[in-house]
mmCIF file of C-alpha atoms and ligand atoms in Angstrom:
data_model
loop_
_atom_site.group_PDB
_atom_site.id
_atom_site.type_symbol
_atom_site.label_atom_id
_atom_site.label_comp_id
_atom_site.label_asym_id
_atom_site.label_seq_id
_atom_site.Cartn_x
_atom_site.Cartn_y
_atom_site.Cartn_z
ATOM 1 C CA MET A 16 -12.917 31.838 4.547
ATOM 2 C CA LYS A 17 -10.607 28.825 4.250
ATOM 3 C CA ASP A 18 -10.528 26.398 7.164
ATOM 4 C CA ILE A 19 -7.204 25.758 8.863
ATOM 5 C CA PHE A 20 -6.630 22.408 7.132
ATOM 6 C CA CYS A 21 -7.183 23.954 3.675
ATOM 7 C CA ARG A 22 -4.571 26.531 4.645
ATOM 8 C CA ILE A 23 -2.143 23.784 5.702
ATOM 9 C CA ILE A 24 -2.807 21.895 2.447
ATOM 10 C CA ASP A 25 -2.139 25.084 0.466
ATOM 11 C CA GLY A 26 1.161 25.581 2.296
ATOM 12 C CA GLU A 27 0.074 28.772 4.069
ATOM 13 C CA ILE A 28 0.555 27.273 7.547
ATOM 14 C CA PRO A 29 3.352 24.875 8.523
ATOM 15 C CA SER A 30 2.654 21.345 9.708
ATOM 16 C CA SER A 31 4.493 18.178 10.669
ATOM 17 C CA LYS A 32 3.817 16.060 7.613
ATOM 18 C CA VAL A 33 3.563 12.305 8.115
ATOM 19 C CA TYR A 34 2.327 11.388 4.617
ATOM 20 C CA GLU A 35 1.251 13.057 1.400
ATOM 21 C CA ASP A 36 0.028 11.984 -2.014
ATOM 22 C CA ASP A 37 -2.129 13.639 -4.692
ATOM 23 C CA ASP A 38 -5.355 13.226 -2.703
ATOM 24 C CA VAL A 39 -4.463 12.764 0.962
ATOM 25 C CA LEU A 40 -2.427 14.580 3.595
ATOM 26 C CA ALA A 41 -1.549 13.274 7.052
ATOM 27 C CA ILE A 42 -0.042 15.546 9.705
ATOM 28 C CA LEU A 43 0.715 15.320 13.402
ATOM 29 C CA ASP A 44 -2.101 16.819 15.451
ATOM 30 C CA ILE A 45 -0.829 19.926 17.174
ATOM 31 C CA SER A 46 -2.448 18.706 20.418
ATOM 32 C CA GLN A 47 -0.749 15.258 20.568
ATOM 33 C CA ILE A 48 -3.389 13.602 22.759
ATOM 34 C CA THR A 49 -0.899 10.739 22.773
ATOM 35 C CA LYS A 50 2.531 10.577 21.138
ATOM 36 C CA GLY A 51 2.031 10.142 17.388
ATOM 37 C CA HIS A 52 -1.579 11.437 17.264
ATOM 38 C CA THR A 53 -2.092 11.976 13.538
ATOM 39 C CA LEU A 54 -4.788 13.571 11.406
ATOM 40 C CA VAL A 55 -5.528 12.149 7.957
ATOM 41 C CA MET A 56 -7.518 14.349 5.573
ATOM 42 C CA PRO A 57 -8.490 14.719 1.923
ATOM 43 C CA LYS A 58 -6.741 17.558 0.113
ATOM 44 C CA LYS A 59 -9.943 18.500 -1.669
ATOM 45 C CA HIS A 60 -12.198 20.155 0.874
ATOM 46 C CA CYS A 61 -15.197 18.275 2.144
ATOM 47 C CA GLN A 62 -17.015 18.870 5.372
ATOM 48 C CA ASP A 63 -16.985 15.573 7.191
ATOM 49 C CA PHE A 64 -16.949 11.763 7.070
ATOM 50 C CA LEU A 65 -20.607 11.560 6.078
ATOM 51 C CA SER A 66 -20.414 13.947 3.144
ATOM 52 C CA CYS A 67 -17.042 12.844 1.773
ATOM 53 C CA PRO A 68 -17.203 11.255 -1.714
ATOM 54 C CA GLN A 69 -16.665 7.493 -1.382
ATOM 55 C CA GLU A 70 -13.598 7.259 -3.576
ATOM 56 C CA ILE A 71 -11.780 9.870 -1.460
ATOM 57 C CA LEU A 72 -13.071 8.404 1.787
ATOM 58 C CA HIS A 73 -11.534 5.055 0.870
ATOM 59 C CA LYS A 74 -8.183 6.698 0.155
ATOM 60 C CA VAL A 75 -8.239 8.546 3.478
ATOM 61 C CA MET A 76 -9.133 5.367 5.390
ATOM 62 C CA ASP A 77 -6.405 3.427 3.592
ATOM 63 C CA VAL A 78 -3.809 5.958 4.731
ATOM 64 C CA ALA A 79 -5.255 5.972 8.279
ATOM 65 C CA GLN A 80 -4.897 2.182 8.412
ATOM 66 C CA ARG A 81 -1.292 2.283 7.207
ATOM 67 C CA ILE A 82 -0.368 4.991 9.702
ATOM 68 C CA GLY A 83 -1.965 2.995 12.526
ATOM 69 C CA GLN A 84 0.032 -0.061 11.468
ATOM 70 C CA ALA A 85 3.265 1.938 11.336
ATOM 71 C CA GLU A 86 2.610 3.437 14.773
ATOM 72 C CA MET A 87 2.147 -0.015 16.277
ATOM 73 C CA LEU A 88 5.501 -1.032 14.821
ATOM 74 C CA VAL A 89 7.634 2.015 15.393
ATOM 75 C CA LEU A 90 6.214 3.763 18.463
ATOM 76 C CA GLY A 91 5.519 0.734 20.592
ATOM 77 C CA ALA A 92 1.796 1.465 20.664
ATOM 78 C CA VAL A 93 -0.299 -1.491 21.764
ATOM 79 C CA GLY A 94 -3.575 -0.187 20.338
ATOM 80 C CA VAL A 95 -4.968 2.619 18.207
ATOM 81 C CA ASN A 96 -8.180 4.622 18.271
ATOM 82 C CA ILE A 97 -9.446 5.618 14.828
ATOM 83 C CA LEU A 98 -12.134 8.244 15.034
ATOM 84 C CA SER A 99 -13.779 10.998 13.076
ATOM 85 C CA ASN A 100 -16.055 13.553 14.668
ATOM 86 C CA VAL A 101 -19.064 14.670 12.617
ATOM 87 C CA GLY A 102 -20.719 17.878 13.711
ATOM 88 C CA GLU A 103 -20.017 20.231 16.568
ATOM 89 C CA ILE A 104 -22.136 18.198 18.956
ATOM 90 C CA ALA A 105 -19.824 15.242 18.343
ATOM 91 C CA GLY A 106 -16.735 17.366 18.964
ATOM 92 C CA GLN A 107 -15.818 18.405 15.419
ATOM 93 C CA SER A 108 -13.968 21.697 15.715
ATOM 94 C CA VAL A 109 -12.422 21.892 12.232
ATOM 95 C CA ILE A 110 -15.007 21.607 9.477
ATOM 96 C CA HIS A 111 -12.804 19.760 7.004
ATOM 97 C CA PHE A 112 -13.087 15.964 7.042
ATOM 98 C CA HIS A 113 -10.289 14.311 9.000
ATOM 99 C CA VAL A 114 -9.622 11.034 10.737
ATOM 100 C CA HIS A 115 -7.789 10.964 14.052
ATOM 101 C CA VAL A 116 -5.291 8.126 14.421
ATOM 102 C CA ILE A 117 -4.474 7.998 18.128
ATOM 103 C CA PRO A 118 -1.887 5.442 19.221
ATOM 104 C CA ARG A 119 -2.549 3.918 22.629
ATOM 105 C CA TYR A 120 0.085 2.924 25.131
ATOM 106 C CA LEU A 121 -1.939 2.605 28.316
ATOM 107 C CA SER A 122 -5.518 1.617 29.077
ATOM 108 C CA GLN A 123 -5.900 4.892 30.982
ATOM 109 C CA GLU A 124 -4.159 7.571 28.908
ATOM 110 C CA PRO A 125 -3.871 10.819 30.886
ATOM 111 C CA GLY A 126 -4.935 12.856 27.832
ATOM 112 C CA PHE A 127 -7.604 10.619 26.344
ATOM 113 C CA GLN A 128 -10.686 8.961 27.751
ATOM 114 C CA ILE A 129 -13.684 7.570 25.967
ATOM 115 C CA THR A 130 -16.490 6.420 28.186
ATOM 116 C CA MET A 131 -19.438 4.696 26.622
ATOM 117 C CA GLN A 132 -22.258 3.767 28.902
ATOM 118 C CA SER A 133 -25.068 1.645 27.549
ATOM 119 C CA GLN A 134 -28.575 2.888 28.055
ATOM 120 C CA ASP A 135 -31.554 0.805 29.049
ATOM 121 C CA ILE A 136 -32.619 -0.971 25.863
ATOM 122 C CA ALA A 137 -35.879 -2.227 27.316
ATOM 123 C CA ALA A 138 -37.636 0.851 25.891
ATOM 124 C CA ILE A 139 -36.149 0.373 22.418
ATOM 125 C CA ASP A 140 -37.602 -1.926 19.770
ATOM 126 C CA MET A 141 -34.225 -3.146 18.504
ATOM 127 C CA GLN A 142 -35.546 -5.013 15.445
ATOM 128 C CA ASP A 143 -37.633 -2.041 14.345
ATOM 129 C CA LEU A 144 -34.757 0.384 14.950
ATOM 130 C CA ALA A 145 -32.337 -1.739 12.907
ATOM 131 C CA LYS A 146 -34.887 -1.956 10.060
ATOM 132 C CA THR A 147 -35.506 1.814 10.100
ATOM 133 C CA ILE A 148 -31.798 2.546 9.725
ATOM 134 C CA HIS A 149 -31.303 -0.159 7.098
ATOM 135 C CA GLU A 150 -34.085 1.213 4.926
ATOM 136 C CA LYS A 151 -32.505 4.673 4.806
ATOM 137 C CA MET A 152 -29.038 3.475 3.825
ATOM 138 C CA GLU A 153 -27.625 4.660 0.503
ATOM 139 C CA LYS A 154 -27.435 1.772 -1.956
HETATM 140 P P1 LIG B 207 -11.773 17.827 15.682
HETATM 141 O O1 LIG B 207 -12.018 18.476 17.023
HETATM 142 O O2 LIG B 207 -12.176 16.388 15.607
HETATM 143 O O3 LIG B 207 -12.362 18.658 14.575
HETATM 144 O O4 LIG B 207 -10.213 17.814 15.503
HETATM 145 C C1 LIG B 207 -9.499 18.918 15.080
HETATM 146 C C2 LIG B 207 -8.075 18.700 15.502
HETATM 147 O O5 LIG B 207 -7.266 19.598 14.760
HETATM 148 C C3 LIG B 207 -7.804 18.976 16.980
HETATM 149 O O6 LIG B 207 -7.354 17.773 17.604
HETATM 150 C C4 LIG B 207 -6.701 20.042 16.950
HETATM 151 O O7 LIG B 207 -5.716 19.851 17.921
HETATM 152 C C5 LIG B 207 -6.151 19.891 15.555
HETATM 153 N N1 LIG B 207 -5.537 21.095 15.001
HETATM 154 C C6 LIG B 207 -6.042 22.358 14.988
HETATM 155 N N2 LIG B 207 -5.175 23.191 14.394
HETATM 156 C C7 LIG B 207 -4.115 22.455 13.994
HETATM 157 C C8 LIG B 207 -2.898 22.737 13.313
HETATM 158 N N3 LIG B 207 -2.577 23.974 12.911
HETATM 159 N N4 LIG B 207 -2.036 21.727 13.082
HETATM 160 C C9 LIG B 207 -2.335 20.477 13.486
HETATM 161 N N5 LIG B 207 -3.467 20.135 14.125
HETATM 162 C C10 LIG B 207 -4.344 21.104 14.377
#
């Protein structure tokens, strides 16, 4: 079965379109975490950020950057969060790659909080960990 974004791309479900070209669609998120919250996605289905072909990923990120810039200019945002959830555990609810562009007006937005708390790194061999990740990177 088609995911909801494929259905929007195919014109089966209405959306508030911010931007469209041959490869990329950007729409207002129906939830509007903050005013202007936008989703940028490839038109050709792929699952998530990690599995998206590079050429398409670059196009999506280019559009996300330009929308963030426009939102700073036109909405009076003073910051933007750019994020993409990969996997249910990370909060991905629609399995069609998309980037959230979330304009920020306040340091404490009522609808949006990210808290990142560092863990004790004493138990982690940081050099070894960095090397392990580096060695598995795609060339
Ligand atoms: P995520 O949880 O990262 O997968 O984000 C999915 C986002 O899609 C959520 O923020 C939803 O509010 C949004 N969403 C779901 N259905 C629609 C829709 N029909 N139009 C616009 N945004 C939608």
